[in-house]
Amino acid sequence: MDGSTTRRVPASDGVELAVYEDGDRDRPTVLLVHGYPDDHTVWEPLIPHLAERFHVVAYDVRGTGASGEPAGREGYRLAQLCDDLAAVIAATSPDAPVHLVAHDWGSVQSWGAVTDRAFATRLASFTSISGPSFDMAGLWVRNGFRHPVATLRQVLASWYIFAFQLPRLPEWLVHRGVLQAMVARSERTGAPPGRHRVRRSRRDAINGIELYRANIHRLFAPRRPDPAVCPVLVLAPTRDPHVTAPLALEAPVPFVPDLTARTVPGNHWVVAQDPALIARLVTGFVDLLPAAR
């Protein structure tokens, strides 16, 4: 992030988070949360588009980039990730709610905050890209008899989530470069030429596996989420090989009173491949919100 400032924000368990800010701090804040196996640099193509209008904040999720990592698996549970989000908001926008924009695992973890009344005064809006709530996804799959073909396609697309539960094998695949090759292949699916190349590290890929292991139970024993505390925009890329459009668009419906859901052209990494489109959609969504937000 050229021209940005960096700070260290302590999480509730002592892990330090690397936080990056760009744009005018007197403007509304857009907070960007990345997914797996990325760090905050996945947002680099998008930030210049947003910084013209907003105070833009991004951070390295625990275990990635310049952020610290927890001592054990429990440090990757969703409750702790929501605490991290609260700490970043308190440090960067203490007096006004933020517009949350999240991708992949950043979105998975953010749904926990979006359905938590404690965040009602902290969130002005939420844009979710390729990252469903595990609770909502689990309930959607349980109701698969209503959409059996879509459910089967999503289960098949999620095979890697179950593979990550195996001991040692996922780490071995990272060390051998197999996982990185799979991600690269996924990136190329329908991607335009000259796209931004996301920087990734072996350490981030290994640490991030714990996200899946620490939270897989949410898919098998989903709780019914509380209603979302803010307006939500769901963007479902049409060529996403990991999160199918039916899941992304349908699972939130019972739990989001103010929901806008639409497909967008692109694949799972559309945030880096078509940043102008994502910035335009986020800005347009924010502009339609009541002025009080």
mmCIF file of C-alpha atoms in Angstrom, residues 4-131:
data_model
loop_
_atom_site.group_PDB
_atom_site.id
_atom_site.type_symbol
_atom_site.label_atom_id
_atom_site.label_comp_id
_atom_site.label_asym_id
_atom_site.label_seq_id
_atom_site.Cartn_x
_atom_site.Cartn_y
_atom_site.Cartn_z
ATOM 1 C CA SER A 4 0.013 4.046 3.725
ATOM 2 C CA THR A 5 0.742 4.074 7.426
ATOM 3 C CA THR A 6 1.312 0.938 9.462
ATOM 4 C CA ARG A 7 0.575 0.228 13.093
ATOM 5 C CA ARG A 8 0.555 -2.730 15.458
ATOM 6 C CA VAL A 9 -2.737 -3.481 17.193
ATOM 7 C CA PRO A 10 -2.786 -5.965 20.080
ATOM 8 C CA ALA A 11 -5.550 -8.573 20.030
ATOM 9 C CA SER A 12 -7.360 -9.712 23.163
ATOM 10 C CA ASP A 13 -5.019 -12.713 23.548
ATOM 11 C CA GLY A 14 -1.847 -10.680 23.025
ATOM 12 C CA VAL A 15 -1.229 -11.504 19.359
ATOM 13 C CA GLU A 16 -0.156 -8.360 17.504
ATOM 14 C CA LEU A 17 -1.933 -7.533 14.257
ATOM 15 C CA ALA A 18 -0.266 -5.551 11.474
ATOM 16 C CA VAL A 19 -2.706 -2.854 10.337
ATOM 17 C CA TYR A 20 -2.352 -0.650 7.256
ATOM 18 C CA GLU A 21 -4.186 2.613 6.591
ATOM 19 C CA ASP A 22 -4.587 4.735 3.483
ATOM 20 C CA GLY A 23 -6.672 7.764 2.550
ATOM 21 C CA ASP A 24 -8.104 10.589 4.630
ATOM 22 C CA ARG A 25 -8.935 9.513 8.180
ATOM 23 C CA ASP A 26 -11.743 12.068 8.347
ATOM 24 C CA ARG A 27 -13.671 10.153 5.683
ATOM 25 C CA PRO A 28 -15.820 7.050 6.266
ATOM 26 C CA THR A 29 -13.737 3.955 6.898
ATOM 27 C CA VAL A 30 -13.709 0.886 4.671
ATOM 28 C CA LEU A 31 -12.141 -2.086 6.427
ATOM 29 C CA LEU A 32 -10.771 -4.891 4.229
ATOM 30 C CA VAL A 33 -10.329 -8.444 5.545
ATOM 31 C CA HIS A 34 -8.466 -10.968 3.376
ATOM 32 C CA GLY A 35 -8.878 -14.705 3.071
ATOM 33 C CA TYR A 36 -6.764 -17.851 2.720
ATOM 34 C CA PRO A 37 -3.945 -18.230 1.765
ATOM 35 C CA ASP A 38 -3.496 -14.484 1.236
ATOM 36 C CA ASP A 39 -2.405 -11.563 3.365
ATOM 37 C CA HIS A 40 -3.485 -7.921 3.116
ATOM 38 C CA THR A 41 -1.605 -7.446 -0.166
ATOM 39 C CA VAL A 42 -4.422 -9.186 -2.060
ATOM 40 C CA TRP A 43 -6.226 -5.837 -1.709
ATOM 41 C CA GLU A 44 -3.429 -3.729 -3.243
ATOM 42 C CA PRO A 45 -5.137 -3.281 -6.644
ATOM 43 C CA LEU A 46 -8.391 -2.237 -4.974
ATOM 44 C CA ILE A 47 -7.050 0.259 -2.444
ATOM 45 C CA PRO A 48 -6.259 3.155 -4.832
ATOM 46 C CA HIS A 49 -9.825 3.031 -6.157
ATOM 47 C CA LEU A 50 -11.303 3.224 -2.664
ATOM 48 C CA ALA A 51 -8.826 5.668 -1.135
ATOM 49 C CA GLU A 52 -10.167 8.457 -3.336
ATOM 50 C CA ARG A 53 -13.401 8.338 -1.344
ATOM 51 C CA PHE A 54 -12.654 6.556 1.918
ATOM 52 C CA HIS A 55 -10.281 6.012 4.766
ATOM 53 C CA VAL A 56 -9.110 2.494 3.844
ATOM 54 C CA VAL A 57 -7.897 0.018 6.440
ATOM 55 C CA ALA A 58 -6.537 -3.474 5.828
ATOM 56 C CA TYR A 59 -4.807 -5.874 8.170
ATOM 57 C CA ASP A 60 -2.949 -9.148 8.129
ATOM 58 C CA VAL A 61 -5.163 -11.731 9.779
ATOM 59 C CA ARG A 62 -3.402 -13.527 12.629
ATOM 60 C CA GLY A 63 -0.847 -16.014 11.384
ATOM 61 C CA THR A 64 -0.296 -14.186 8.093
ATOM 62 C CA GLY A 65 1.879 -11.401 6.749
ATOM 63 C CA ALA A 66 3.462 -9.255 9.432
ATOM 64 C CA SER A 67 0.947 -10.244 12.119
ATOM 65 C CA GLY A 68 1.793 -12.567 14.971
ATOM 66 C CA GLU A 69 0.434 -16.055 15.352
ATOM 67 C CA PRO A 70 -1.337 -17.699 18.281
ATOM 68 C CA ALA A 71 0.243 -20.429 20.379
ATOM 69 C CA GLY A 72 -2.376 -23.032 19.519
ATOM 70 C CA ARG A 73 -5.343 -23.983 17.380
ATOM 71 C CA GLU A 74 -7.852 -22.356 19.714
ATOM 72 C CA GLY A 75 -6.362 -19.012 18.714
ATOM 73 C CA TYR A 76 -7.895 -19.435 15.234
ATOM 74 C CA ARG A 77 -11.481 -19.936 16.381
ATOM 75 C CA LEU A 78 -14.141 -17.618 15.015
ATOM 76 C CA ALA A 79 -14.788 -15.946 18.373
ATOM 77 C CA GLN A 80 -11.153 -14.864 18.562
ATOM 78 C CA LEU A 81 -11.154 -13.679 14.946
ATOM 79 C CA CYS A 82 -14.179 -11.503 15.749
ATOM 80 C CA ASP A 83 -12.296 -10.107 18.735
ATOM 81 C CA ASP A 84 -9.450 -9.244 16.351
ATOM 82 C CA LEU A 85 -11.881 -7.407 14.090
ATOM 83 C CA ALA A 86 -13.230 -5.443 17.050
ATOM 84 C CA ALA A 87 -9.699 -4.477 18.086
ATOM 85 C CA VAL A 88 -8.867 -3.185 14.596
ATOM 86 C CA ILE A 89 -12.101 -1.179 14.416
ATOM 87 C CA ALA A 90 -11.456 0.340 17.850
ATOM 88 C CA ALA A 91 -7.944 1.354 16.810
ATOM 89 C CA THR A 92 -8.758 2.794 13.383
ATOM 90 C CA SER A 93 -12.336 4.090 13.577
ATOM 91 C CA PRO A 94 -13.262 4.504 17.249
ATOM 92 C CA ASP A 95 -15.956 7.126 16.699
ATOM 93 C CA ALA A 96 -17.800 5.888 13.607
ATOM 94 C CA PRO A 97 -18.964 2.537 12.208
ATOM 95 C CA VAL A 98 -16.999 0.996 9.359
ATOM 96 C CA HIS A 99 -17.965 -0.422 5.992
ATOM 97 C CA LEU A 100 -16.639 -3.966 6.155
ATOM 98 C CA VAL A 101 -15.480 -5.640 2.924
ATOM 99 C CA ALA A 102 -14.213 -9.208 3.151
ATOM 100 C CA HIS A 103 -13.105 -12.023 0.883
ATOM 101 C CA ASP A 104 -12.919 -15.799 1.302
ATOM 102 C CA TRP A 105 -11.973 -16.630 4.920
ATOM 103 C CA GLY A 106 -12.054 -12.928 5.736
ATOM 104 C CA SER A 107 -15.741 -13.067 4.902
ATOM 105 C CA VAL A 108 -16.312 -16.367 6.722
ATOM 106 C CA GLN A 109 -14.977 -14.868 9.941
ATOM 107 C CA SER A 110 -16.697 -11.506 9.413
ATOM 108 C CA TRP A 111 -20.144 -13.081 9.328
ATOM 109 C CA GLY A 112 -19.665 -13.828 13.015
ATOM 110 C CA ALA A 113 -19.424 -10.114 13.735
ATOM 111 C CA VAL A 114 -22.179 -9.157 11.308
ATOM 112 C CA THR A 115 -24.633 -11.393 13.221
ATOM 113 C CA ASP A 116 -23.477 -10.245 16.676
ATOM 114 C CA ARG A 117 -25.437 -7.442 18.353
ATOM 115 C CA ALA A 118 -22.215 -6.258 19.969
ATOM 116 C CA PHE A 119 -21.181 -4.980 16.534
ATOM 117 C CA ALA A 120 -24.425 -3.104 15.845
ATOM 118 C CA THR A 121 -22.812 0.297 16.394
ATOM 119 C CA ARG A 122 -19.502 -0.690 14.814
ATOM 120 C CA LEU A 123 -20.635 -1.813 11.353
ATOM 121 C CA ALA A 124 -22.287 0.444 8.785
ATOM 122 C CA SER A 125 -22.384 -2.225 6.064
ATOM 123 C CA PHE A 126 -20.864 -5.522 5.014
ATOM 124 C CA THR A 127 -19.779 -6.659 1.552
ATOM 125 C CA SER A 128 -19.141 -10.401 1.395
ATOM 126 C CA ILE A 129 -17.178 -11.884 -1.504
ATOM 127 C CA SER A 130 -16.725 -15.651 -1.902
ATOM 128 C CA GLY A 131 -17.025 -16.383 1.799
#
